[in-house]
Structure formats: structure tokens, C-alpha cells
Coordinates of N, CA and C in Angstrom, one line a residue:
X9 N 18.8 -5.8 0.5 CA 17.5 -4.9 0.6 C 17.4 -3.9 2.0
X10 N 17.1 -2.5 1.4 CA 17.0 -1.5 2.8 C 16.0 -2.2 3.5
X11 N 17.1 -2.2 5.3 CA 15.4 -1.7 6.0 C 14.9 -0.7 6.4
X12 N 14.2 -1.0 7.5 CA 13.0 0.3 7.3 C 12.6 0.1 8.6
X13 N 13.1 0.9 9.5 CA 12.5 1.0 11.3 C 11.2 1.1 11.4
X14 N 11.1 0.6 12.3 CA 10.0 0.5 12.8 C 9.2 0.9 14.5
X15 N 8.6 1.3 15.0 CA 8.1 2.1 16.4 C 6.6 1.3 16.4
X16 N 6.3 1.2 17.3 CA 5.0 0.7 17.8 C 4.0 2.1 18.6
X17 N 3.2 2.5 17.7 CA 2.7 3.5 18.0 C 1.1 3.4 18.8
X18 N 0.6 1.4 19.1 CA -0.5 2.5 19.4 C -0.7 0.5 19.5
X19 N -1.4 0.4 20.7 CA -2.2 -1.8 21.1 C -3.6 -1.0 21.0
X20 N -4.8 -1.7 20.5 CA -6.3 -2.2 20.7 C -6.8 -3.1 20.6
X21 N -7.9 -3.3 21.1 CA -8.6 -4.1 20.7 C -9.3 -4.7 19.7
X22 N -9.6 -5.3 19.0 CA -9.9 -5.7 17.6 C -11.9 -5.9 17.9
X23 N -12.0 -5.1 16.8 CA -13.8 -4.7 17.0 C -14.5 -5.9 16.4
X24 N -13.4 -6.8 15.2 CA -14.6 -7.9 14.8 C -14.1 -8.9 15.1
X25 N -13.2 -9.2 15.7 CA -12.5 -10.2 16.3 C -12.0 -10.5 17.9
X26 N -13.4 -10.9 18.5 CA -13.6 -11.5 20.2 C -11.4 -12.3 20.4
X27 N -11.2 -11.6 21.4 CA -9.9 -12.2 21.3 C -8.3 -11.3 20.7
X28 N -8.7 -11.1 19.8 CA -7.6 -10.2 18.6 C -7.9 -8.8 19.3
X29 N -6.2 -8.5 18.9 CA -5.4 -7.0 19.0 C -5.5 -6.8 17.8
X30 N -5.0 -5.1 17.1 CA -4.5 -4.4 16.7 C -3.4 -4.1 17.0
X31 N -2.2 -4.4 16.2 CA -0.6 -3.7 16.8 C -0.5 -2.9 15.7
X32 N 0.1 -1.3 15.9 CA 0.0 -0.4 15.1 C 1.4 0.3 15.3
X33 N 2.2 -0.2 13.9 CA 3.3 0.1 13.5 C 3.8 0.9 12.7
X34 N 4.3 1.9 13.0 CA 4.7 3.4 12.1 C 6.0 3.1 11.2
X35 N 6.7 4.0 10.5 CA 7.5 4.1 10.1 C 8.2 4.9 10.9
X36 N 9.5 4.3 11.2 CA 10.2 5.7 12.5 C 10.6 7.2 11.7
X37 N 11.2 7.5 9.8 CA 11.2 8.3 9.8 C 10.1 8.6 8.5
X38 N 8.7 8.0 8.1 CA 8.1 8.2 7.5 C 6.7 8.2 7.9
X39 N 5.4 8.6 7.5 CA 4.5 8.2 7.3 C 3.6 7.9 7.2
X40 N 4.3 6.1 6.8 CA 3.0 4.6 6.4 C 3.2 4.2 8.4
X41 N 1.8 3.7 8.0 CA 1.4 2.6 9.7 C 1.2 1.4 8.3
X42 N 1.9 0.3 9.9 CA 1.2 -1.1 9.8 C 0.4 -1.9 10.0
X43 N -0.6 -2.2 10.5 CA -1.4 -2.7 11.1 C -1.3 -3.9 10.8
X44 N -1.1 -4.9 12.3 CA -1.3 -6.6 12.4 C -1.7 -7.0 13.7
X45 N -2.9 -7.7 13.4 CA -4.2 -8.2 13.8 C -3.3 -9.7 14.9
X46 N -2.9 -9.6 16.1 CA -2.4 -10.6 16.6 C -3.6 -10.9 17.3
X47 N -2.7 -11.8 18.5 CA -3.8 -12.5 19.9 C -3.4 -12.1 20.7
X48 N -4.8 -12.4 22.1 CA -4.5 -12.2 23.4 C -3.6 -11.7 23.7
X49 N -2.9 -13.1 24.3 CA -1.6 -13.6 24.7 C -0.8 -12.6 24.6
X50 N -0.6 -12.9 22.8 CA 0.9 -11.8 22.8 C 0.6 -10.6 23.1
X51 N -0.7 -10.1 22.6 CA -1.0 -8.5 23.1 C -0.5 -8.1 24.8
X52 N -0.8 -8.8 25.4 CA -0.8 -8.9 26.8 C 0.7 -9.0 26.9
X53 N 1.3 -9.6 26.6 CA 2.8 -9.9 26.7 C 3.2 -8.5 26.6
X54 N 3.3 -7.6 24.9 CA 3.7 -6.9 24.7 C 3.6 -5.1 25.6
X55 N 2.2 -5.6 25.8 CA 1.8 -4.4 26.8 C 2.4 -4.0 27.9
X56 N 2.4 -5.2 28.4 CA 3.0 -5.4 30.3 C 4.5 -5.3 29.8
X57 N 5.3 -5.7 28.6 CA 6.8 -4.7 28.3 C 6.8 -2.8 28.1
X58 N 5.3 -3.1 27.3 CA 6.1 -1.2 27.2 C 5.6 -0.3 27.9
X59 N 5.2 -0.9 29.1 CA 4.5 -0.3 30.3 C 5.7 -1.1 32.3
X60 N 6.4 -1.8 31.1 CA 7.7 -2.0 32.4 C 6.8 -2.5 33.5
X61 N 6.1 -3.3 33.4 CA 5.2 -4.6 34.5 C 5.7 -5.6 34.3
X62 N 6.1 -5.8 35.5 CA 7.0 -7.4 36.3 C 5.6 -8.0 36.8
X63 N 5.6 -9.3 35.8 CA 4.3 -10.2 35.8 C 5.0 -11.1 37.3
X64 N 4.2 -11.5 38.0 CA 4.5 -12.2 39.5 C 5.1 -13.7 38.9
X65 N 5.1 -14.2 38.1 CA 5.6 -15.5 37.4 C 6.1 -15.2 35.5
X66 N 7.6 -15.3 34.9 CA 7.7 -14.8 33.9 C 7.0 -15.2 32.8
X67 N 6.7 -14.8 32.0 CA 5.9 -15.5 30.6 C 6.6 -16.1 29.8
X68 N 5.9 -15.8 28.7 CA 6.9 -17.3 27.6 C 7.6 -16.3 27.0
X69 N 8.0 -15.4 27.0 CA 8.6 -14.2 26.3 C 9.8 -14.2 26.5
X70 N 9.2 -14.4 28.6 CA 10.3 -13.8 29.3 C 11.7 -15.0 29.7
X71 N 10.5 -15.7 29.2 CA 11.4 -17.1 29.5 C 12.3 -17.6 28.5
X72 N 12.3 -16.9 27.5 CA 13.2 -17.0 26.2 C 14.1 -16.3 26.4
X73 N 13.8 -14.9 27.1 CA 14.9 -14.2 27.3 C 16.1 -14.3 28.4
X74 N 15.8 -15.3 29.4 CA 16.3 -16.3 29.9 C 16.9 -16.7 29.8
X75 N 16.4 -17.9 29.4 CA 17.2 -18.8 28.0 C 18.2 -18.3 27.5
X76 N 18.0 -17.6 26.3 CA 18.8 -16.8 25.7 C 20.2 -16.6 26.8
X77 N 19.7 -15.6 27.6 CA 20.8 -14.8 28.2 C 21.8 -16.1 29.4
X78 N 21.3 -17.3 29.5 CA 22.3 -18.0 29.8 C 23.0 -19.5 29.3
X79 N 22.7 -19.0 27.5 CA 23.1 -19.7 26.8 C 24.3 -18.5 25.6
X80 N 23.7 -17.4 26.7 CA 24.8 -16.1 25.9 C 24.8 -16.3 24.7
X81 N 23.3 -15.9 24.1 CA 22.8 -15.7 22.6 C 22.2 -14.0 22.7
X82 N 22.6 -14.0 22.0 CA 22.1 -12.0 22.0 C 21.4 -12.2 21.0
X83 N 20.7 -11.0 21.1 CA 18.9 -11.1 20.1 C 20.0 -9.4 19.4
X84 N 19.7 -9.5 18.0 CA 20.2 -8.7 17.4 C 19.0 -7.5 16.6
X85 N 18.2 -8.0 16.2 CA 16.9 -7.6 15.6 C 15.7 -7.8 15.5
X86 N 15.3 -7.6 15.6 CA 14.0 -8.1 15.0 C 13.1 -7.5 13.3
X87 N 13.4 -8.4 12.6 CA 12.5 -8.1 10.8 C 11.1 -8.7 10.5
X88 N 10.1 -7.8 10.2 CA 9.2 -8.7 9.5 C 9.6 -8.6 7.7
X89 N 9.8 -9.5 7.6 CA 10.3 -9.9 6.4 C 9.9 -10.1 4.8
X90 N 8.8 -10.6 5.4 CA 7.4 -10.8 4.2 C 6.4 -11.1 4.6
X91 N 5.2 -10.8 3.8 CA 3.6 -11.0 3.4 C 3.2 -11.3 2.5
X92 N 2.5 -13.2 2.5 CA 2.7 -13.5 1.5 C 1.0 -14.2 2.1
X93 N -0.1 -13.7 1.1 CA -1.6 -14.2 1.1 C -2.2 -13.2 2.7
X94 N -1.8 -12.4 3.0 CA -2.0 -11.6 3.7 C -2.0 -11.7 5.2
X95 N -0.5 -13.0 5.4 CA 0.1 -14.0 6.7 C 1.5 -12.5 6.4
X96 N 1.6 -12.2 7.7 CA 3.0 -11.8 8.0 C 3.6 -12.5 8.3
X97 N 5.8 -12.3 7.8 CA 6.6 -13.4 8.3 C 7.2 -12.7 9.2
X98 N 8.0 -13.4 10.1 CA 9.1 -12.2 10.4 C 10.7 -13.3 11.5
X99 N 11.6 -12.4 11.1 CA 12.4 -13.4 11.6 C 13.6 -12.5 13.2
X100 N 13.6 -13.1 14.0 CA 14.7 -13.1 15.0 C 16.2 -13.1 14.6
X101 N 16.9 -12.0 15.0 CA 18.0 -12.2 14.0 C 18.9 -12.3 15.0
X102 N 19.9 -13.2 15.5 CA 20.0 -13.4 17.1 C 22.0 -14.1 16.6
X103 N 22.9 -13.7 17.2 CA 24.2 -14.0 17.4 C 24.7 -14.4 18.7
X104 N 25.7 -16.1 19.0 CA 25.9 -16.5 19.9 C 27.6 -15.9 20.2
X105 N 28.2 -14.6 19.5 CA 29.6 -13.9 19.3 C 30.4 -14.4 18.1
X106 N 30.0 -16.3 18.0 CA 30.8 -16.3 16.9 C 29.6 -15.8 15.4
X107 N 28.8 -16.4 15.7 CA 27.9 -16.7 14.5 C 26.9 -15.9 14.2
X108 N 25.7 -15.9 13.5 CA 24.9 -14.9 13.6 C 23.7 -15.3 12.4
X109 N 23.0 -15.8 12.9 CA 21.3 -16.9 12.6 C 20.5 -16.1 12.8
X110 N 19.1 -16.1 11.9 CA 18.2 -16.3 12.4 C 16.8 -17.6 12.7
X111 N 16.5 -16.6 13.1 CA 15.0 -17.6 14.2 C 13.4 -17.5 13.1
X112 N 12.7 -17.9 12.7 CA 11.3 -18.0 12.2 C 10.2 -17.3 13.8
X113 N 9.5 -16.7 13.0 CA 8.8 -16.7 14.2 C 7.5 -15.7 14.0
X114 N 6.5 -15.5 14.4 CA 5.1 -14.9 14.4 C 5.9 -13.4 14.4
X115 N 5.4 -12.0 13.4 CA 5.4 -10.9 14.5 C 5.4 -10.6 15.9
X116 N 4.1 -11.2 16.0 CA 3.7 -10.7 17.5 C 4.9 -11.0 19.0
X117 N 5.6 -12.8 18.5 CA 6.2 -13.2 19.4 C 7.4 -12.1 19.3
X118 N 7.8 -11.9 17.8 CA 9.3 -11.4 17.6 C 9.5 -9.9 18.1
X119 N 8.3 -9.6 18.6 CA 7.9 -8.0 18.7 C 7.9 -8.0 20.0
X120 N 7.8 -9.2 20.9 CA 7.7 -9.4 22.7 C 8.4 -9.7 22.6
X121 N 9.3 -10.3 22.1 CA 10.6 -10.6 22.8 C 12.1 -9.5 22.4
X122 N 12.2 -9.0 21.3 CA 12.4 -8.4 20.8 C 12.4 -6.9 21.6
X123 N 11.3 -6.4 22.3 CA 11.2 -5.5 23.9 C 11.7 -5.6 24.5
X124 N 12.2 -6.6 24.9 CA 12.5 -7.7 25.7 C 14.1 -7.2 26.0
X125 N 14.6 -7.4 25.0 CA 16.0 -7.4 24.4 C 16.0 -5.4 24.3
X126 N 15.6 -5.1 24.0 CA 15.7 -3.6 23.8 C 16.1 -3.2 22.0
X127 N 15.8 -3.9 21.2 CA 16.4 -3.9 19.5 C 14.9 -3.5 19.1
X128 N 16.0 -3.0 18.0 CA 15.3 -2.3 17.3 C 14.0 -3.8 16.1
X129 N 13.1 -3.3 15.4 CA 12.2 -3.5 15.0 C 12.2 -2.8 13.4
X130 N 12.6 -4.2 12.6 CA 12.8 -3.3 10.6 C 11.6 -4.1 10.0
X131 N 11.6 -3.8 9.0 CA 10.5 -4.2 7.9 C 11.7 -3.8 6.4
X132 N 10.8 -4.7 5.3 CA 11.3 -4.2 3.9 C 10.7 -3.4 3.2
X133 N 10.9 -2.5 2.4 CA 9.8 -1.8 1.5 C 8.4 -2.9 1.3
X134 N 8.8 -3.9 0.6 CA 8.2 -4.6 -0.1 C 6.9 -4.3 0.8
X135 N 7.3 -4.8 1.8 CA 6.1 -5.3 3.3 C 4.8 -4.0 3.0
X136 N 6.1 -2.8 3.5 CA 5.3 -1.3 3.3 C 4.2 -1.0 2.3
X137 N 5.0 -1.7 1.3 CA 4.4 -1.2 -0.1 C 3.3 -1.5 -0.1
X138 N 3.2 -3.5 0.1 CA 1.5 -3.4 -0.1 C 0.8 -3.4 1.2
X139 N 0.9 -3.7 2.6 CA 0.5 -3.3 3.3 C -0.2 -2.2 4.4
X140 N 0.4 -0.9 4.3 CA 1.5 0.0 4.1 C 0.5 0.4 4.2
X141 N -0.2 2.2 5.4 CA -1.2 2.9 5.0 C -0.6 4.2 5.2
X142 N -0.7 4.8 4.2 CA -0.2 6.5 3.9 C -1.1 7.2 4.6
X143 N -0.9 8.4 5.5 CA -1.3 8.7 6.5 C -1.4 10.8 5.4
X144 N -0.6 10.5 5.0 CA -0.7 12.4 4.4 C -1.3 12.0 2.9
X145 N -1.5 10.9 1.9 CA -2.7 11.2 1.0 C -3.9 11.1 1.1
X146 N -4.6 10.4 2.7 CA -5.6 10.4 3.4 C -5.6 11.9 4.0
X147 N -5.3 12.4 4.9 CA -5.3 13.6 5.4 C -5.5 15.0 4.7
X148 N -4.6 14.5 2.9 CA -4.7 15.9 2.3 C -6.0 15.7 1.6
X149 N -7.0 13.9 1.3 CA -8.2 14.2 0.7 C -8.9 14.7 1.6
X150 N -9.4 13.9 3.0 CA -9.6 14.7 3.4 C -9.9 15.9 3.7
X151 N -9.2 16.5 4.0 CA -8.9 18.1 3.5 C -9.9 19.1 2.8
X152 N -8.9 18.1 1.4 CA -10.2 18.5 0.3 C -11.5 19.0 0.6
X153 N -12.1 17.4 1.3 CA -13.2 17.3 1.3 C -14.3 18.0 2.1
X154 N -13.2 18.2 3.1 CA -13.5 19.3 4.7 C -13.8 20.4 4.1
X155 N -13.2 20.9 3.1 CA -13.2 22.5 3.0 C -14.4 22.8 1.6
X156 N -14.8 22.0 0.8 CA -15.2 21.7 0.2 C -16.9 21.8 1.0
X157 N -17.1 20.8 2.1 CA -18.4 21.2 2.9 C -18.5 22.3 3.4
X158 N -16.7 23.0 3.5 CA -17.5 24.8 4.5 C -18.0 25.6 3.7
X159 N -17.0 25.2 1.8 CA -17.8 26.2 1.0 C -19.2 26.2 0.8
X160 N -19.7 25.2 1.1 CA -21.3 24.8 0.6 C -21.9 25.3 2.1
X161 N -22.1 24.7 3.6 CA -22.8 24.7 4.1 C -22.5 26.3 5.1
X162 N -21.1 26.8 4.8 CA -21.3 28.1 6.2 C -22.6 29.0 5.6
X163 N -23.1 29.1 6.3 CA -23.3 30.5 6.4 C -22.8 32.1 6.7
X164 N -23.4 33.2 6.9 CA -22.7 34.5 6.6 C -22.1 34.2 8.2
X165 N -22.4 33.7 9.3 CA -22.2 33.7 10.5 C -21.2 32.9 11.2
X166 N -21.3 31.8 9.8 CA -20.3 30.6 9.5 C -20.5 29.9 11.2
X167 N -21.8 29.1 11.5 CA -22.1 28.8 12.4 C -22.8 27.7 11.9
X168 N -22.9 27.2 10.5 CA -23.9 26.6 9.9 C -23.3 25.4 10.3
X169 N -25.0 23.9 10.8 CA -24.6 22.8 11.3 C -24.3 22.3 10.3
X170 N -23.6 21.1 10.9 CA -22.9 20.1 10.0 C -23.8 18.8 10.1
X171 N -24.0 18.0 9.5 CA -24.1 16.6 9.6 C -23.0 15.3 10.3
X172 N -23.3 14.9 11.6 CA -22.5 13.7 12.0 C -21.4 13.1 10.9
X173 N -20.5 13.2 11.3 CA -19.5 12.2 10.1 C -20.4 10.6 10.3
X174 N -20.4 10.2 9.3 CA -21.2 8.7 9.4 C -20.3 7.4 9.8
X175 N -20.1 6.5 9.6 CA -19.3 5.8 10.9 C -19.4 4.7 9.2
X176 N -17.9 4.1 9.4 CA -16.8 3.4 8.2 C -17.9 2.0 8.1
X177 N -18.3 2.2 6.7 CA -18.4 0.8 6.3 C -17.8 -0.2 5.9
X178 N -18.0 -1.3 6.2 CA -17.2 -2.4 5.6 C -17.0 -2.6 3.9
X179 N -15.3 -2.8 3.5 CA -15.6 -2.7 2.2 C -16.1 -3.5 1.5
X180 N -16.9 -3.1 0.4 CA -17.4 -4.0 -0.3 C -17.4 -3.9 -1.9
X181 N -17.2 -5.1 -2.7 CA -16.8 -4.8 -4.2 C -18.1 -3.9 -5.2
X182 N -19.1 -3.5 -4.6 CA -20.0 -2.7 -4.8 C -19.5 -0.9 -4.7
X183 N -18.2 -0.7 -3.9 CA -18.6 0.3 -3.2 C -16.7 0.8 -4.2
X184 N -17.0 2.6 -4.6 CA -16.0 2.3 -5.7 C -15.3 2.6 -4.8
X185 N -13.8 3.2 -5.7 CA -12.4 3.4 -5.1 C -12.4 4.4 -4.4
X186 N -12.9 6.1 -5.0 CA -13.0 6.8 -4.3 C -14.3 6.6 -2.8
X187 N -14.7 5.8 -2.7 CA -15.5 5.7 -1.3 C -14.8 5.1 -0.6
X188 N -13.8 3.8 -1.1 CA -13.6 3.3 -0.3 C -11.4 4.0 0.2
X189 N -11.5 4.9 -0.5 CA -10.7 5.9 0.0 C -11.4 6.7 1.2
X190 N -12.2 7.0 1.2 CA -12.8 7.5 1.9 C -13.2 7.1 3.2
X191 N -13.6 6.2 3.1 CA -13.9 4.9 4.1 C -12.9 5.1 4.6
X192 N -11.0 5.0 4.3 CA -10.1 4.6 4.3 C -9.9 5.7 5.5
X193 N -10.0 7.1 4.9 CA -9.5 8.4 6.1 C -10.2 8.4 7.5
X194 N -12.0 7.7 7.0 CA -12.3 7.9 8.3 C -12.3 7.1 9.3
X195 N -11.9 5.5 9.3 CA -11.3 4.8 10.6 C -10.1 5.1 10.4
X196 N -9.1 5.9 9.6 CA -8.0 6.5 10.3 C -7.9 7.7 11.3
X197 N -8.9 8.0 10.9 CA -9.7 9.2 11.9 C -10.2 8.7 13.5
X198 N -11.1 7.8 13.4 CA -11.1 7.1 14.4 C -10.4 6.1 15.3
X199 N -9.1 6.4 14.4 CA -7.7 5.2 15.1 C -8.7 3.6 15.0
X200 N -9.6 3.6 14.1 CA -10.1 2.1 13.9 C -9.1 1.3 12.6
X201 N -7.9 1.1 13.3 CA -6.8 0.7 12.7 C -7.6 -0.5 12.4
X202 N -8.0 -1.5 12.8 CA -8.5 -2.8 12.3 C -9.2 -2.7 10.6
X203 N -10.1 -2.3 10.8 CA -10.9 -1.9 9.8 C -10.4 -1.0 8.6
X204 N -9.6 -0.8 8.9 CA -8.8 0.1 8.1 C -8.0 -0.4 7.8
X205 N -7.1 -1.5 7.9 CA -6.8 -2.7 7.6 C -7.9 -3.7 6.1
X206 N -8.5 -4.0 6.9 CA -9.4 -4.3 5.9 C -10.0 -3.2 4.4
X207 N -10.2 -2.2 4.6 CA -10.4 -1.4 3.5 C -9.0 -1.1 2.6
X208 N -7.8 -1.2 3.3 CA -6.4 -1.4 2.2 C -6.1 -2.4 1.6
X209 N -6.6 -3.4 2.2 CA -6.6 -5.0 1.8 C -7.8 -5.4 0.0
X210 N -8.9 -4.4 0.6 CA -9.9 -4.8 -0.5 C -9.3 -3.3 -1.5
X211 N -8.6 -2.4 -1.9 CA -7.7 -1.8 -2.4 C -6.5 -1.8 -3.4
X212 N -5.8 -2.8 -2.4 CA -5.1 -3.1 -2.7 C -5.5 -4.7 -4.3
X213 N -6.6 -5.5 -4.0 CA -7.6 -6.0 -4.5 C -7.4 -5.5 -5.6
X214 N -7.8 -4.3 -5.8 CA -8.2 -3.5 -7.3 C -7.1 -3.1 -8.0
X215 N -6.4 -2.7 -7.0 CA -4.8 -2.4 -8.0 C -4.0 -3.0 -8.1
X216 N -4.0 -4.0 -8.1 CA -2.5 -4.9 -8.3 C -1.5 -5.1 -9.1

């Protein structure tokens, strides 16, 4: 199955789950985004590595790196391999020089370790198709809505007052698909990827 390389685009605190963070991965040669909710410790470990900060004492992922180097095991890549019932699964691909083998891991741990070894992060099309958020289509929908609003609200001087944008609501079974799509666009504009992920999941439920 074809591998799709990802890159880390951002890391932000969760607004609804205390102690959780949203890790945003992006398709390196495309326009899809993959939000994953992770724990505080893993988020801290990822952030420390991204910022090239050296902790006073090694974290668990640093210990893993030291151990792997001592036993001459190289990390080749990280693969986010599956998504089942809303849970992401991943693998760390390793080699001892003679054999290549895989270790099951949570995506947050796999990425924290992968960053320390400087290896690429991959996923597969099935995961991106199910959980990825496509930005271009949403941007086009938002632009069309903005154009319609401009036509209705602009006066001759072009200085008509516009209402403040509404805050995205929680996805609900009573909300139409069009409204959900607009809510998703609004959440992405505000970089509220956690809410965007919830809305994406609701859209997926209605479009099996």
C-alpha cells in the first residue's frame, strides 16, 4: 500500500479535554490535515524535541533512544497504519542491521520517538480518507459564502458593517450537512482542530 508522508504543522491545547492536546499533521505533498488528540506528557515530549530543548533529565522517549542506540537498533520510520472506532494505531519500523521489524505504539509515542531519530512519518490512504480534513474544498466554500455576503451587504462606499463571525457549535444530529460543512470551515479558520475533528467525525457518520 502506498505510503503518504506527513509533517507536523502544530500542537495546541485541547479546549474540551483538560490535559489533552491536538497534534496537527499535514500531508507533505497535499492539502489534507490529520488532527490527533494526545496526552499532556506526549505533547510535552514532542514540543521539547521540536524546539530542540534539552531537559535536565532524560524523558521516557529519550531513554528509548539511548537504549536503541546501545543495542544497535536503528529507527527507520514511523507509520500511522490504521484507524479503528476513532482510535489511531501506529508502528515504529526498526532494523538491527540484519532484520527489519515493527513495534506497535500509540501515534503520540511513535512520533515523539521518530522525531528524536529524525525519521519520516507516514500514513496510508485509508487513514487519510477516513480522518483527514481537506482544506481546499472548505476554503472554496468559505470564499463563495463570503462573496455572497459581500454582494448583499456592500453599499456604494464599500464600507458596510458586517456581523461578527459566529463561534462554531458542537456537531449535532439536528444540524444539516451544509451547516456542518460551514461549521467545519469556521473551526479550521480559528485553528480549532479539536472541534474540527469532532465535526469531521459527525460528517463521516452521516456519509458512510
